[in-house]
């Protein structure tokens, strides 16, 4: 039975007199090529990031990443194609015209064989990926966000991009510059790290700042974006007049020091070190200190994580690469391969193949060979060794080393600054005990020195000579002189801070019970006042009896409640402990010393 729809379709074919081939042409008619309204299409974009050099052949290959066998959910397989720079634009246009224009990517650098850092050949732009769809600006149009980016860069006094692309859910800011080789990548990377600082509110993607990064091709479709903005296209910049910077000008604008300043600083450093003895370097260029310690830490970490010395899956390449970098600094290149293969066999239980081992260590090994041949790279205006150098914090992040592992595995370099400081403190204390015979801590020594200084000060006031003071206290003249100076400083500060005990001057006078009764009677909260209050502490062991109206004695800087005005600290009470109901009132300054009567008046006002 023929449906109405099929009948109408047959009637349409009969009227138009179309053949079956004509119908197929109608169904599979190729899509019209996308043409940008602003004139910045595929060819213009490729020629901007990989410009042609008249009469010369560009080095390296451009990488194009595209889908293969795309499925309905948009998660087809990916394939990388390499082509010459001169053919990159035509190749990209061909992918777009054959319907492979969804999620098509192109590299910003050229490569010798593979898209890895060690194979980077040339690069002619710095770039910043802004994922503003993760911010409060997600609902704004790409053009308006791009204009805000330009205003923020102008306010920060930074160079403006050569152009800005809308990638569907974010922006790609590109600063074009002259062609750079692999030797300048370290300085180029330093500039890359600072591009996002004035644009933090747009959520810059820090992971998209390396030289092997690929970005969506102009004219391609972002399958993750809304239909209204899924086409990658230019949203800011003049396609007919794209500005290309000198890289040194970009570096001077973004880095903390300009090239001229770095040269001046290097000259000043050379002048300062002119008369100093230079450190002797090993003739083979190897350094056994830091990297040897890191090699020990890596082996101790592996043993700590796994008693059988095996590395967990997913971490094998990282351990192998870091260990190879360490070997490149401590071992001659011809010995690296057999050593690393033996370690890889030990750590994997013989499951790693030689090809996987060589792949994990290849870049670090090649740099070791190049360093032996004298190859260098530019860093902060200086020519430095080409071998990899990493901060300890970077290795800690790569290997996911926790605080507990740092302590339990006994790591010496791959640990936090706090653990290093604590270990240094322990070593210093052990050295003082062993070499100088010091058994007391520094705090105890300071406490004793301050007490000696106070005693010497009192003896000097009594008219005794330094000789008599030395004989009485059993200390040297220099020790007593320093102790007196330290005691004077404490007196001028108004308090002797020694641990939890404070020393402050007070008058030695005794109040009769009647005065206390009159003071306490004005408050309803005071009951059973003491019969007498005495401030004479000569019976206390730590008190120092003096001649005259004033002496110094340790006491707690607090006011006791009325139930315990006459009481003194018990043997169990520690100076500085706060008992519920106590009021902290100190430490006092010498200029603010109150007479005993004034003190009780203050207590009366507090209780009232």
PDB file of N, CA, C and O in Angstrom, residues 25 29 128 171 173 179 189 238 241 277 283 359-360 386 408 433 435 454 458 461 483 504 515 545 573 588:
ATOM      1  N   UNK A  25      22.311  13.438  -6.630  1.00  0.00           N
ATOM      2  CA  UNK A  25      23.027  14.713  -6.623  1.00  0.00           C
ATOM      3  C   UNK A  25      22.321  15.736  -5.740  1.00  0.00           C
ATOM      4  O   UNK A  25      22.956  16.558  -5.082  1.00  0.00           O
ATOM      5  N   UNK A  29      24.357  16.845  -2.322  1.00  0.00           N
ATOM      6  CA  UNK A  29      24.966  18.049  -2.883  1.00  0.00           C
ATOM      7  C   UNK A  29      25.993  18.605  -1.898  1.00  0.00           C
ATOM      8  O   UNK A  29      25.676  18.818  -0.723  1.00  0.00           O
ATOM      9  N   UNK A 128      47.020  33.071  24.006  1.00  0.00           N
ATOM     10  CA  UNK A 128      46.349  32.917  25.303  1.00  0.00           C
ATOM     11  C   UNK A 128      44.928  32.443  25.056  1.00  0.00           C
ATOM     12  O   UNK A 128      44.169  33.088  24.325  1.00  0.00           O
ATOM     13  N   UNK A 171      37.814  32.534  23.913  1.00  0.00           N
ATOM     14  CA  UNK A 171      38.535  33.421  23.002  1.00  0.00           C
ATOM     15  C   UNK A 171      39.978  32.957  22.891  1.00  0.00           C
ATOM     16  O   UNK A 171      40.560  32.474  23.870  1.00  0.00           O
ATOM     17  N   UNK A 173      43.489  34.705  21.968  1.00  0.00           N
ATOM     18  CA  UNK A 173      44.236  35.933  21.693  1.00  0.00           C
ATOM     19  C   UNK A 173      45.609  35.549  21.153  1.00  0.00           C
ATOM     20  O   UNK A 173      46.316  34.742  21.775  1.00  0.00           O
ATOM     21  N   UNK A 179      59.848  34.715  13.289  1.00  0.00           N
ATOM     22  CA  UNK A 179      60.087  33.299  13.472  1.00  0.00           C
ATOM     23  C   UNK A 179      61.149  33.062  14.548  1.00  0.00           C
ATOM     24  O   UNK A 179      62.209  33.683  14.548  1.00  0.00           O
ATOM     25  N   UNK A 189      58.564  30.653  26.559  1.00  0.00           N
ATOM     26  CA  UNK A 189      57.695  30.071  27.585  1.00  0.00           C
ATOM     27  C   UNK A 189      57.519  31.015  28.765  1.00  0.00           C
ATOM     28  O   UNK A 189      56.444  31.066  29.381  1.00  0.00           O
ATOM     29  N   UNK A 238      42.138  43.646  12.505  1.00  0.00           N
ATOM     30  CA  UNK A 238      42.015  44.063  11.110  1.00  0.00           C
ATOM     31  C   UNK A 238      42.683  43.023  10.224  1.00  0.00           C
ATOM     32  O   UNK A 238      43.912  42.926  10.194  1.00  0.00           O
ATOM     33  N   UNK A 241      45.504  44.170   8.020  1.00  0.00           N
ATOM     34  CA  UNK A 241      46.677  44.821   8.614  1.00  0.00           C
ATOM     35  C   UNK A 241      46.968  44.203   9.978  1.00  0.00           C
ATOM     36  O   UNK A 241      46.834  44.848  11.027  1.00  0.00           O
ATOM     37  N   UNK A 277      86.776  33.882  44.219  1.00  0.00           N
ATOM     38  CA  UNK A 277      87.232  32.615  43.660  1.00  0.00           C
ATOM     39  C   UNK A 277      86.053  31.879  43.037  1.00  0.00           C
ATOM     40  O   UNK A 277      85.022  31.680  43.657  1.00  0.00           O
ATOM     41  N   UNK A 283      85.361  18.706  34.657  1.00  0.00           N
ATOM     42  CA  UNK A 283      85.655  18.818  33.221  1.00  0.00           C
ATOM     43  C   UNK A 283      84.606  18.165  32.334  1.00  0.00           C
ATOM     44  O   UNK A 283      84.442  18.543  31.181  1.00  0.00           O
ATOM     45  N   UNK A 359      61.408   5.459  24.526  1.00  0.00           N
ATOM     46  CA  UNK A 359      60.487   6.561  24.285  1.00  0.00           C
ATOM     47  C   UNK A 359      60.339   7.467  25.486  1.00  0.00           C
ATOM     48  O   UNK A 359      60.237   8.686  25.356  1.00  0.00           O
ATOM     49  N   UNK A 360      60.328   6.886  26.701  1.00  0.00           N
ATOM     50  CA  UNK A 360      60.169   7.683  27.919  1.00  0.00           C
ATOM     51  C   UNK A 360      61.411   8.493  28.232  1.00  0.00           C
ATOM     52  O   UNK A 360      61.330   9.591  28.795  1.00  0.00           O
ATOM     53  N   UNK A 386      71.648  23.003  27.937  1.00  0.00           N
ATOM     54  CA  UNK A 386      70.387  22.631  27.300  1.00  0.00           C
ATOM     55  C   UNK A 386      69.625  21.565  28.073  1.00  0.00           C
ATOM     56  O   UNK A 386      68.456  21.305  27.816  1.00  0.00           O
ATOM     57  N   UNK A 408      57.932  10.026  55.930  1.00  0.00           N
ATOM     58  CA  UNK A 408      58.089   8.582  56.141  1.00  0.00           C
ATOM     59  C   UNK A 408      59.170   7.975  55.249  1.00  0.00           C
ATOM     60  O   UNK A 408      59.872   7.051  55.661  1.00  0.00           O
ATOM     61  N   UNK A 433      75.207  20.540  70.326  1.00  0.00           N
ATOM     62  CA  UNK A 433      75.419  19.619  71.448  1.00  0.00           C
ATOM     63  C   UNK A 433      76.720  18.860  71.272  1.00  0.00           C
ATOM     64  O   UNK A 433      77.496  18.685  72.221  1.00  0.00           O
ATOM     65  N   UNK A 435      79.431  19.570  69.083  1.00  0.00           N
ATOM     66  CA  UNK A 435      80.654  20.357  68.904  1.00  0.00           C
ATOM     67  C   UNK A 435      80.922  21.316  70.041  1.00  0.00           C
ATOM     68  O   UNK A 435      82.062  21.517  70.442  1.00  0.00           O
ATOM     69  N   UNK A 454      69.943  40.903  85.003  1.00  0.00           N
ATOM     70  CA  UNK A 454      69.208  41.618  86.047  1.00  0.00           C
ATOM     71  C   UNK A 454      69.956  41.599  87.367  1.00  0.00           C
ATOM     72  O   UNK A 454      70.028  42.596  88.092  1.00  0.00           O
ATOM     73  N   UNK A 458      71.535  44.908  89.416  1.00  0.00           N
ATOM     74  CA  UNK A 458      71.300  45.218  90.843  1.00  0.00           C
ATOM     75  C   UNK A 458      72.614  45.366  91.595  1.00  0.00           C
ATOM     76  O   UNK A 458      72.792  46.289  92.391  1.00  0.00           O
ATOM     77  N   UNK A 461      74.168  48.652  90.879  1.00  0.00           N
ATOM     78  CA  UNK A 461      73.502  49.730  91.617  1.00  0.00           C
ATOM     79  C   UNK A 461      73.929  49.761  93.073  1.00  0.00           C
ATOM     80  O   UNK A 461      73.875  50.811  93.723  1.00  0.00           O
ATOM     81  N   UNK A 483      74.792  40.478  78.944  1.00  0.00           N
ATOM     82  CA  UNK A 483      73.576  40.186  79.691  1.00  0.00           C
ATOM     83  C   UNK A 483      72.954  41.463  80.246  1.00  0.00           C
ATOM     84  O   UNK A 483      71.720  41.610  80.252  1.00  0.00           O
ATOM     85  N   UNK A 504      58.066  42.548  85.843  1.00  0.00           N
ATOM     86  CA  UNK A 504      57.732  43.972  85.818  1.00  0.00           C
ATOM     87  C   UNK A 504      58.020  44.566  87.198  1.00  0.00           C
ATOM     88  O   UNK A 504      57.900  43.872  88.226  1.00  0.00           O
ATOM     89  N   UNK A 515      42.391  48.887 104.753  1.00  0.00           N
ATOM     90  CA  UNK A 515      42.366  49.474 103.404  1.00  0.00           C
ATOM     91  C   UNK A 515      41.743  48.532 102.400  1.00  0.00           C
ATOM     92  O   UNK A 515      40.973  48.940 101.535  1.00  0.00           O
ATOM     93  N   UNK A 545      65.616  39.678  96.408  1.00  0.00           N
ATOM     94  CA  UNK A 545      65.492  40.787  97.368  1.00  0.00           C
ATOM     95  C   UNK A 545      66.484  41.895  97.040  1.00  0.00           C
ATOM     96  O   UNK A 545      67.635  41.637  96.730  1.00  0.00           O
ATOM     97  N   UNK A 573      50.339  25.722  89.600  1.00  0.00           N
ATOM     98  CA  UNK A 573      49.967  26.743  88.632  1.00  0.00           C
ATOM     99  C   UNK A 573      51.182  27.169  87.827  1.00  0.00           C
ATOM    100  O   UNK A 573      52.253  27.385  88.391  1.00  0.00           O
ATOM    101  N   UNK A 588      52.658  45.293  82.022  1.00  0.00           N
ATOM    102  CA  UNK A 588      52.653  46.740  82.217  1.00  0.00           C
ATOM    103  C   UNK A 588      53.933  47.351  81.692  1.00  0.00           C
ATOM    104  O   UNK A 588      54.972  46.705  81.676  1.00  0.00           O
TER     105      UNK A 588
END
